[in-house]
Amino acid sequence: MSTKSAEPRLLGRILGRDAAIAQLIIVTLVIFVLMTVLNSGRFLSYYNFESMTYLMPELGILCIAMMIAMLTGGIDLSVVAIANLAAITAGVYFRNPIVAETMGAGGAALILHTIAGVMIALMVGLAAGLLNGILISRLRIIPILATLGTGQVFGGLALVLTGGPAIVGYPPTWNWIGTGKLLGVATPFWIMIIVASVVAILLRRTNLGVNLMLIGTNARAAIFAGIRSSRMILYSYALSGVLAAIAGILLSGRTNSAKADFGSSYLLQAVLIAVLGGTNPAGGKGRVLGVLLALLALTFLSSGLQMMRVSNFMIDAVWGGFLVLVIAINYLRSAK
Amino acid sequence: MSEPLIELRNISKRFGGVRALDDVSISIRPGEIHCLAGENGSGKSTIIKVMSGIYQPDEGEIIIDGTPVTQLDPIQAVQKGVQVIYQDFSLFGNLTVAENLALNTYILEGRSRMDWRRARQMARDVLERLGVRIDIDADVETLPTSGKQIVAIARAILAEARLIVMDEPTTALTRHEVDALFDIVRDLQSHGIAVLFVSHKMREMLEISERLTVFRNGRKVAEGDMRDFDEASITHAMTGLELNDEPYLAQLSSNKAPVLQVSGLRVPDSVSDVDLTIRPGEIVGISGLIGSGRTEFARALFGMEPAASGQIVINGKDQFPRSVQQAIALGVAYVPEDRLSEGLFLTQSIERNMVVSILERLRKGLFLDHARMRNRTEEMFDAMQIAAPSADTAVGNLSGGNAQRVMLGRWLLTGAKILILNGPTVGVDVGSKAKIHRIIRDLARNEGLAVIMISDDVPELVGNCSSIHVMHEGRFVAELSGADMTEAGINDSLKSLN
Amino acid sequence: MRIFQSTEAVIALVLILVMFAIGLVNPAFWGVSNLFSLAKSNVVIGIMALGVLLIMISGGIDVSFPAISVAALYITVRSMVALGYDGVMLPFIAACVIGMSLGALNAVIIDRFKMIPLIVTLGTASIIRGLVLGLLGTSIVNINKMPKELIEFGKQDLVSVTAQNGATVGLTAMVLVYLAIAVVVHLMLKYTMIGRSIYAYGGDAESARRAGINTRRTIFFVYCTAGLLAGFAGLLHSSMIWQANPRDFIGLELDVIAAVVLGGASIFGGRGSVLGTMIGVFTLVMVKNSLILMKVDTTWQRVVVGVIIIAATAITAWRDRKKLV
């Protein structure tokens, strides 16, 4: 008896008693089937799925970063700028003649400097996230305006560092992060899985996660209950900044370059996927699993449309249309 | 006897399965001052909304000026001269007094142009008629509560009100301001405008009202001339249930060390030089108007008033709580006034609402110990007799009484030794109220908690406290205990303030 | 003493201080040609800002207006080229109608589905831009193909002066258009009931409903007017720079929102004025344009704008600060 019930219970725990998740699974499947039918043979190919595992992670991690900011009713409009700034700062480090020379020798030095580069990028992300967090939690600037402003500052600093053109010539080890394989699966995909699992555990099983949900539900009550709200909000934006930096590493590793205005369409997509994945932009609700499912659905959609030779501009329009559709569906569902 | 201005006959209104109004009738004559009394949840606010056309009754009729009105809507209600002044006044803080006053009239007249000159003239005239001086060019948000109330009344007059309904108008006013309000109300009366007070402050209502209607649990339980009532009979009608009102007797032994000793507590602009000592098992009541400093006093004990100063000794430890976290660690718990906006996380589960303040203690390494979290929740769920399918139910689905018991459960989990309750039974029905009182008394008697109970509800204080302080302008101005501790005593003490 | 409490006075004071600071670093700031070009740079962004002002007073926010502008200007100019039509009046009406309809789209979604305006307008911006670029293409209509009358309209000068180096510099007549629109918006906000209803709705939406204000009409009015102004500004921009580029205005939403916030409008709604917004726009444009005069590398522009946004919002956050609990 007990073994029988264990399985659905585990499944139930992962899926949660969440109607939104079930709905997302259906949407994802419908899009999958539709794209398979419309692109007979090509969509269901190993190559197509492999390329998705390289393209999806950078956006996926940005979406998770966006969701974290939304949990407390905020938003982080600076994620893409942070990603670029982090990648560019690492690129500047690698361009340093001394670093470049020792790295050229290969071996351990190459790996050590790559690790240093990763650390630099993560530190930049952390610092940027902390700045957002301080502006929002201490100076009480509302998140939209604070991150709109810091987004400009970070993007501007990225521009100052590069002087305009893209930074190219990352070391091969760096590119491996974006293009390599581990156990037959794309490295960036592994990284996304790890990030998603860590954040999922963080949100469900730790103090910080539960506190963020509660703050997002009722910020005033959170103070009366003794939650250290402003510290928790600070942490959440710091986390969001670090995740953005990871996305920046993946993006620059994949394209072997970094530029101040890379991936600008990611911002809208990250908001869309977070909301589609069941995150409430007013706060208090959001799940990593939902975001990943929404990411999958929209990756299928845009990959399928690309195969049908729909222009990228039209795909942008479809994404926007999808966002509006999701808003409408969510409204109608909650009105019931 | 003149014909009623408005008459509601045999009104019933259901929300889902709940009968908010059950076959009630009320009639108001032109120019009379009428009082509608009742506890929270008695159907007072529902009948106001029926009267002003916001709710449509399921059964019954509405008769205005002798003619039945079918389907009264808000605009019609306003055209018939019914104006409601809600507790929040519904004014625009960002606009000036003059504009607030003119806006409704202009909307009613269907104007498209904003005539500032006329607006200011209207404002000046109406305020002059009321005999008050208010800067008509000031933003409303800069006015004190009494000023906002006057603007709201003036706005109703400008809308050619024949009946002004005022929801708990005296709660936030000092005695002096209440007198000024009553002068205005008598003046309105002399101009033939009827006023319906919705209130539970019997003492004040006895002073001014001519007629009374009492609601309880959605039914009308009494009505008649004010002359035929006294405080005791009204209170009895309102509460109905003969609550076994033997006052709480703390089992005090003087050798027990005090849990809390406060001396010389000050909060700038709200509390000055308050001393208080509480021993385990004592329930101390604090009575006073809104704005008397009672809430700030509680917040200071709970570490929420950064500018507070003085000495606080908790369990022999001389430490002034400087943050909520510190207060909780010292064993202080605070159940705030407004349960919905300050207390609960409505869309979250009972479990999360209960453990929120002990999350840090439920940590095992990096992670939360879910099994222990569940155990602690279940314990408290049973102890507080919460009626819900499970601890995963969202708190928003609970009744007021159950929700308040979740709040109590939250603080008991922290191991609180000092429980501060601000309005412990606001918005709780009569049956649940008795249950909550019993829980509080048991906690004090059996667990040795020290309780501070702040309430507007004088019978609640008298029935539960071992002693009561009356607070006014930031000070404790009277202390009553033992035989002095009667409703009349407290009401006299409150009345003498100004 | 009231004057010193008004937000406009404070911003104006800041503006004057900044002007003198820039003038001290480089006296060329006070040159006629610089001042004229500064005035010109205010026109398009200023008209857009007036639309955003209305939205912010109502308690909303809009990031879709640059997309609306582009759609209006590009659709109009491309249609003119395709039809071989030349003129001024009709095209501007067309651009306004396009802008207004797109604004109405925002209003429908915000009003019907009760969604946060930021997210709605992010979505509609993406739809509008995607459709314009995807359906109409990305080619720039340059000066050779641009309708001549449109160019002539944008070329008009109010006065022209001969500078020391012999070149003639003119003050564009479009400044008048901007001022006229500003006056109309100001009069509307101050002296009409619909204008006051925007303040009332932004101050307290629930009370506005109770007072009998038709709040749906208010929302539609606000977003449609903002769309109309964006459409108008788009075509005006096109006629002033003699080309129609469907990729224009990318990222402009930040500048405009910054300018409006700088001008004292509250993102929580209920506060803001035309005069303040115009000063805010002027300040932002001036700082951006003067970076070159002050010998600051142009790559720093975005950083400066970002810092201005943060500073302006930090100040308003401080002004609107409430006790958190």
Coordinates of C-alpha atoms in Angstrom, one line a residue, chain C residues 33-140:
Chain C
S33 CA 23.4 78.1 -32.0
N34 CA 23.7 75.8 -28.9
L35 CA 20.6 77.3 -27.3
F36 CA 18.6 77.0 -30.6
S37 CA 19.6 73.4 -31.0
L38 CA 18.8 72.7 -27.4
A39 CA 15.3 74.1 -28.0
K40 CA 14.9 71.9 -31.0
S41 CA 15.9 68.8 -29.1
N42 CA 13.2 69.4 -26.6
V43 CA 10.3 69.3 -29.1
V44 CA 9.8 65.6 -29.8
I45 CA 10.8 64.2 -26.5
G46 CA 8.8 67.0 -24.8
I47 CA 5.5 66.1 -26.6
M48 CA 6.0 62.5 -25.7
A49 CA 6.7 63.4 -22.1
L50 CA 3.4 65.2 -21.9
G51 CA 1.6 62.0 -22.8
V52 CA 3.6 60.0 -20.2
L53 CA 2.8 62.7 -17.7
L54 CA -0.9 62.0 -18.1
I55 CA -0.3 58.3 -17.6
M56 CA 1.8 58.9 -14.5
I57 CA -0.7 61.2 -12.9
S58 CA -3.3 58.5 -13.4
G59 CA -1.0 56.1 -11.5
G60 CA 0.1 54.1 -14.5
I61 CA 3.3 53.8 -16.5
D62 CA 3.9 53.3 -20.2
V63 CA 6.9 52.0 -22.0
S64 CA 5.2 51.4 -25.3
F65 CA 5.0 55.0 -26.6
P66 CA 8.3 54.9 -28.5
A67 CA 6.9 51.9 -30.4
I68 CA 3.7 53.7 -31.0
S69 CA 5.6 56.8 -32.3
V70 CA 7.6 54.7 -34.7
A71 CA 4.5 52.8 -35.9
A72 CA 2.7 56.1 -36.5
L73 CA 5.5 57.8 -38.4
Y74 CA 6.6 54.8 -40.4
I75 CA 3.1 53.7 -41.5
T76 CA 2.2 57.2 -42.4
V77 CA 5.3 58.0 -44.4
R78 CA 5.4 54.7 -46.1
S79 CA 1.8 55.1 -47.1
M80 CA 2.5 58.6 -48.4
V81 CA 5.4 57.2 -50.5
A82 CA 3.3 54.3 -51.8
L83 CA 0.3 56.5 -52.7
G84 CA 2.5 59.3 -54.0
Y85 CA 0.6 61.7 -51.7
D86 CA 2.2 64.8 -50.3
G87 CA 0.8 67.1 -47.7
V88 CA 0.9 68.0 -44.1
M89 CA -2.5 68.1 -42.5
L90 CA -3.8 64.7 -43.5
P91 CA -0.6 62.8 -42.6
F92 CA -0.5 64.3 -39.2
I93 CA -4.2 63.4 -38.6
A94 CA -3.3 59.9 -39.8
A95 CA -0.4 59.7 -37.4
C96 CA -2.6 60.9 -34.5
V97 CA -5.3 58.4 -35.3
I98 CA -2.8 55.5 -35.5
G99 CA -1.3 56.6 -32.2
M100 CA -4.7 56.9 -30.6
S101 CA -5.8 53.5 -31.6
L102 CA -2.7 51.9 -30.3
G103 CA -3.2 53.8 -27.0
A104 CA -6.7 52.5 -26.9
L105 CA -5.3 49.0 -27.2
N106 CA -3.2 49.6 -24.1
A107 CA -6.3 50.9 -22.3
V108 CA -8.4 48.0 -23.3
I109 CA -6.0 45.5 -21.9
I110 CA -5.2 47.4 -18.7
D111 CA -8.9 48.2 -18.0
R112 CA -10.3 44.8 -19.0
F113 CA -7.7 42.4 -17.5
K114 CA -6.7 44.5 -14.6
M115 CA -3.0 44.0 -15.3
I116 CA -0.1 46.1 -14.2
P117 CA 0.5 48.7 -16.9
L118 CA 4.2 48.1 -17.0
I119 CA 3.8 44.5 -18.1
V120 CA 1.0 45.3 -20.5
T121 CA 2.9 48.0 -22.3
L122 CA 6.1 45.9 -22.4
G123 CA 3.9 43.4 -24.3
T124 CA 2.2 45.8 -26.6
A125 CA 5.5 47.6 -27.4
S126 CA 6.9 44.3 -28.5
I127 CA 3.9 43.5 -30.6
I128 CA 3.9 46.9 -32.3
R129 CA 7.6 47.0 -33.1
G130 CA 7.6 43.4 -34.2
L131 CA 4.7 44.0 -36.6
V132 CA 6.0 47.2 -38.0
L133 CA 9.5 45.8 -38.7
G134 CA 8.2 42.4 -39.7
L135 CA 5.4 43.5 -42.0
L136 CA 6.7 46.8 -43.4
G137 CA 10.4 46.0 -43.4
T138 CA 13.4 47.8 -42.0
S139 CA 14.4 50.2 -44.9
I140 CA 14.8 53.8 -44.0

